[in-house]
């Protein structure tokens, strides 16, 4: 069971549970269970994947040149990948700070697929400072903890025996 922020609760639980992050689980809460090696692995993995993707795109571009499709098509393909990668980078970077709108994400699915290199680079740069999405999840988790504490503050004494002011 979870609320609108994604914080998970269980029936009869002692409070909210942190939402797991991809590749990190709930290690981001206390930075334990191999958090630092995971961050290093995510940074290296996303950068290596971005480099490999750029090499594949370079081969595709060379295929266009071999096919002699013309300068216009070559420029169009390069511009398309550059613009889509920039937009995907910005969209992915913004999603680390606030929950993305699902309808907007669905409409951008094709653009994000074309600009996958930008998403990989955003993941790389964010993993240099924190687990991607950690700040957002931490804010939501701390707010849920505070809300849970406020809900569970017990009143002292019996309110029906309280003296009324006259």
Short mmCIF file of C-alpha atoms in Angstrom, two decimals:
data_model
loop_
_atom_site.label_atom_id
_atom_site.label_comp_id
_atom_site.label_asym_id
_atom_site.label_seq_id
_atom_site.Cartn_x
_atom_site.Cartn_y
_atom_site.Cartn_z
CA UNK A 1 0.00 0.00 0.00
CA UNK A 2 1.41 3.45 -0.86
CA UNK A 3 0.27 7.05 -0.76
CA UNK A 4 0.29 9.68 -3.52
CA UNK A 5 4.02 10.37 -3.06
CA UNK A 6 4.94 6.72 -3.48
CA UNK A 7 5.90 6.14 0.17
CA UNK A 8 4.99 2.60 1.10
CA UNK A 9 3.03 1.63 4.19
CA UNK A 10 2.07 -1.77 5.51
CA UNK A 11 -0.96 -2.64 7.57
CA UNK A 12 -0.06 -2.23 11.22
CA UNK A 13 3.40 -0.90 10.40
CA UNK A 14 5.40 1.34 12.67
CA UNK A 15 5.76 3.95 9.98
CA UNK A 16 6.43 4.57 6.33
CA UNK A 17 8.98 2.48 4.47
CA UNK A 18 11.34 4.12 2.01
CA UNK A 19 10.67 3.54 -1.67
CA UNK A 20 13.47 1.51 -3.30
CA UNK A 21 15.53 3.10 -6.07
CA UNK A 22 16.71 1.22 -9.15
CA UNK A 23 20.14 -0.36 -8.52
CA UNK A 24 20.14 0.89 -4.90
CA UNK A 25 17.12 -0.63 -3.19
CA UNK A 26 16.73 1.17 0.13
CA UNK A 27 20.48 1.56 0.70
CA UNK A 28 20.10 5.27 -0.11
CA UNK A 29 18.37 5.94 3.23
CA UNK A 30 21.43 5.36 5.45
CA UNK A 31 24.08 5.06 2.70
CA UNK A 32 24.81 1.50 3.77
CA UNK A 33 24.85 -1.97 2.14
CA UNK A 34 27.38 -1.00 -0.53
CA UNK A 35 25.90 2.38 -1.40
CA UNK A 36 29.21 3.94 -2.52
CA UNK A 37 30.31 1.00 -4.73
CA UNK A 38 26.84 0.93 -6.25
CA UNK A 39 27.05 4.64 -7.05
CA UNK A 40 30.46 4.15 -8.64
CA UNK A 41 29.12 1.18 -10.60
CA UNK A 42 26.10 3.13 -11.82
CA UNK A 43 28.30 6.05 -12.88
CA UNK A 44 30.75 3.84 -14.73
CA UNK A 45 28.00 1.70 -16.25
CA UNK A 46 25.93 4.62 -17.51
CA UNK A 47 29.00 6.35 -18.98
CA UNK A 48 30.20 3.12 -20.65
CA UNK A 49 26.72 2.53 -22.07
CA UNK A 50 26.58 6.12 -23.38
CA UNK A 51 29.99 5.70 -25.06
CA UNK A 52 28.91 2.39 -26.61
CA UNK A 53 25.69 4.01 -27.84
CA UNK A 54 27.67 6.85 -29.41
CA UNK A 55 29.84 4.29 -31.21
CA UNK A 56 26.73 2.56 -32.55
CA UNK A 57 25.36 5.92 -33.71
CA UNK A 58 28.70 6.63 -35.39
CA UNK A 59 28.42 3.34 -37.29
CA UNK A 60 24.88 4.26 -38.34
CA UNK A 61 26.13 7.64 -39.55
CA UNK A 62 28.90 5.96 -41.55
CA UNK A 63 26.25 3.72 -43.07
CA UNK A 64 24.40 6.83 -44.23
CA UNK A 65 27.59 8.17 -45.77
CA UNK A 66 28.27 4.88 -47.55
CA UNK A 67 24.70 4.86 -48.85
CA UNK A 68 25.38 8.32 -50.27
CA UNK A 69 22.02 9.58 -49.06
CA UNK A 70 23.07 13.21 -49.30
CA UNK A 71 24.15 15.99 -47.01
CA UNK A 72 20.59 17.00 -46.09
CA UNK A 73 19.74 13.56 -44.67
CA UNK A 74 23.03 13.39 -42.78
CA UNK A 75 22.50 16.82 -41.22
CA UNK A 76 18.90 15.94 -40.42
CA UNK A 77 19.88 12.71 -38.63
CA UNK A 78 22.65 14.40 -36.63
CA UNK A 79 20.35 17.29 -35.65
CA UNK A 80 17.57 14.87 -34.68
CA UNK A 81 19.81 12.87 -32.36
CA UNK A 82 21.39 16.01 -30.89
CA UNK A 83 18.06 17.72 -30.18
CA UNK A 84 16.38 14.57 -28.87
CA UNK A 85 19.38 13.81 -26.65
CA UNK A 86 19.33 17.34 -25.22
CA UNK A 87 15.59 17.11 -24.52
CA UNK A 88 15.96 13.63 -23.01
CA UNK A 89 18.80 14.87 -20.79
CA UNK A 90 16.68 17.76 -19.52
CA UNK A 91 13.62 15.57 -18.99
CA UNK A 92 15.59 12.90 -17.13
CA UNK A 93 17.42 15.51 -15.03
CA UNK A 94 14.13 17.16 -14.08
CA UNK A 95 12.61 13.80 -13.13
CA UNK A 96 15.28 13.45 -10.42
CA UNK A 97 13.85 16.51 -8.65
CA UNK A 98 10.10 16.05 -9.04
CA UNK A 99 7.73 13.30 -10.03
CA UNK A 100 7.07 13.43 -13.78
CA UNK A 101 3.54 13.64 -15.14
CA UNK A 102 2.63 10.17 -16.50
CA UNK A 103 0.66 11.60 -19.44
CA UNK A 104 3.58 13.82 -20.46
CA UNK A 105 5.98 10.89 -20.13
CA UNK A 106 3.77 8.78 -22.37
CA UNK A 107 3.69 11.49 -25.03
CA UNK A 108 7.51 11.88 -24.87
CA UNK A 109 8.25 8.16 -25.04
CA UNK A 110 9.42 8.26 -28.69
CA UNK A 111 11.55 11.34 -28.18
CA UNK A 112 13.17 9.80 -25.10
CA UNK A 113 13.88 6.59 -27.02
CA UNK A 114 15.67 8.54 -29.76
CA UNK A 115 17.57 10.67 -27.24
CA UNK A 116 18.60 7.78 -25.00
CA UNK A 117 22.21 9.03 -24.92
CA UNK A 118 21.03 12.19 -23.13
CA UNK A 119 19.20 10.12 -20.53
CA UNK A 120 22.30 8.00 -19.94
CA UNK A 121 24.45 11.10 -19.50
CA UNK A 122 21.95 12.61 -17.06
CA UNK A 123 22.07 9.38 -15.07
CA UNK A 124 25.89 9.50 -15.11
CA UNK A 125 26.15 13.11 -13.93
CA UNK A 126 23.57 12.66 -11.18
CA UNK A 127 25.26 9.50 -9.90
CA UNK A 128 28.45 11.49 -9.33
CA UNK A 129 26.76 13.34 -6.45
CA UNK A 130 23.97 11.01 -5.27
CA UNK A 131 21.86 8.06 -6.26
CA UNK A 132 19.68 9.28 -9.15
CA UNK A 133 16.37 10.32 -7.59
CA UNK A 134 17.67 10.15 -4.02
CA UNK A 135 16.94 13.79 -3.17
CA UNK A 136 13.30 13.52 -4.28
CA UNK A 137 12.77 10.22 -2.47
CA UNK A 138 14.48 11.52 0.67
CA UNK A 139 12.25 14.61 0.77
CA UNK A 140 9.13 12.48 0.34
CA UNK A 141 10.29 9.93 2.90
CA UNK A 142 11.13 12.57 5.51
CA UNK A 143 7.78 14.29 4.93
CA UNK A 144 6.01 10.94 5.36
CA UNK A 145 7.95 10.27 8.57
CA UNK A 146 7.04 13.69 9.93
CA UNK A 147 3.39 13.19 8.98
CA UNK A 148 3.42 9.76 10.63
CA UNK A 149 4.93 11.20 13.83
CA UNK A 150 2.36 13.99 13.91
CA UNK A 151 -0.45 11.48 13.50
CA UNK A 152 0.84 9.32 16.32
CA UNK A 153 1.43 12.01 18.95
CA UNK A 154 -0.58 10.92 21.94
CA UNK A 155 -2.63 13.28 24.04
CA UNK A 156 -2.08 13.06 27.77
CA UNK A 157 -4.98 12.48 30.07
CA UNK A 158 -8.65 11.94 29.44
CA UNK A 159 -10.14 14.83 27.44
CA UNK A 160 -13.59 14.33 28.97
CA UNK A 161 -12.22 15.10 32.45
CA UNK A 162 -10.63 18.32 31.29
CA UNK A 163 -11.80 21.37 33.19
CA UNK A 164 -13.73 23.88 31.16
CA UNK A 165 -12.92 27.53 31.39
CA UNK A 166 -15.74 29.68 32.59
#
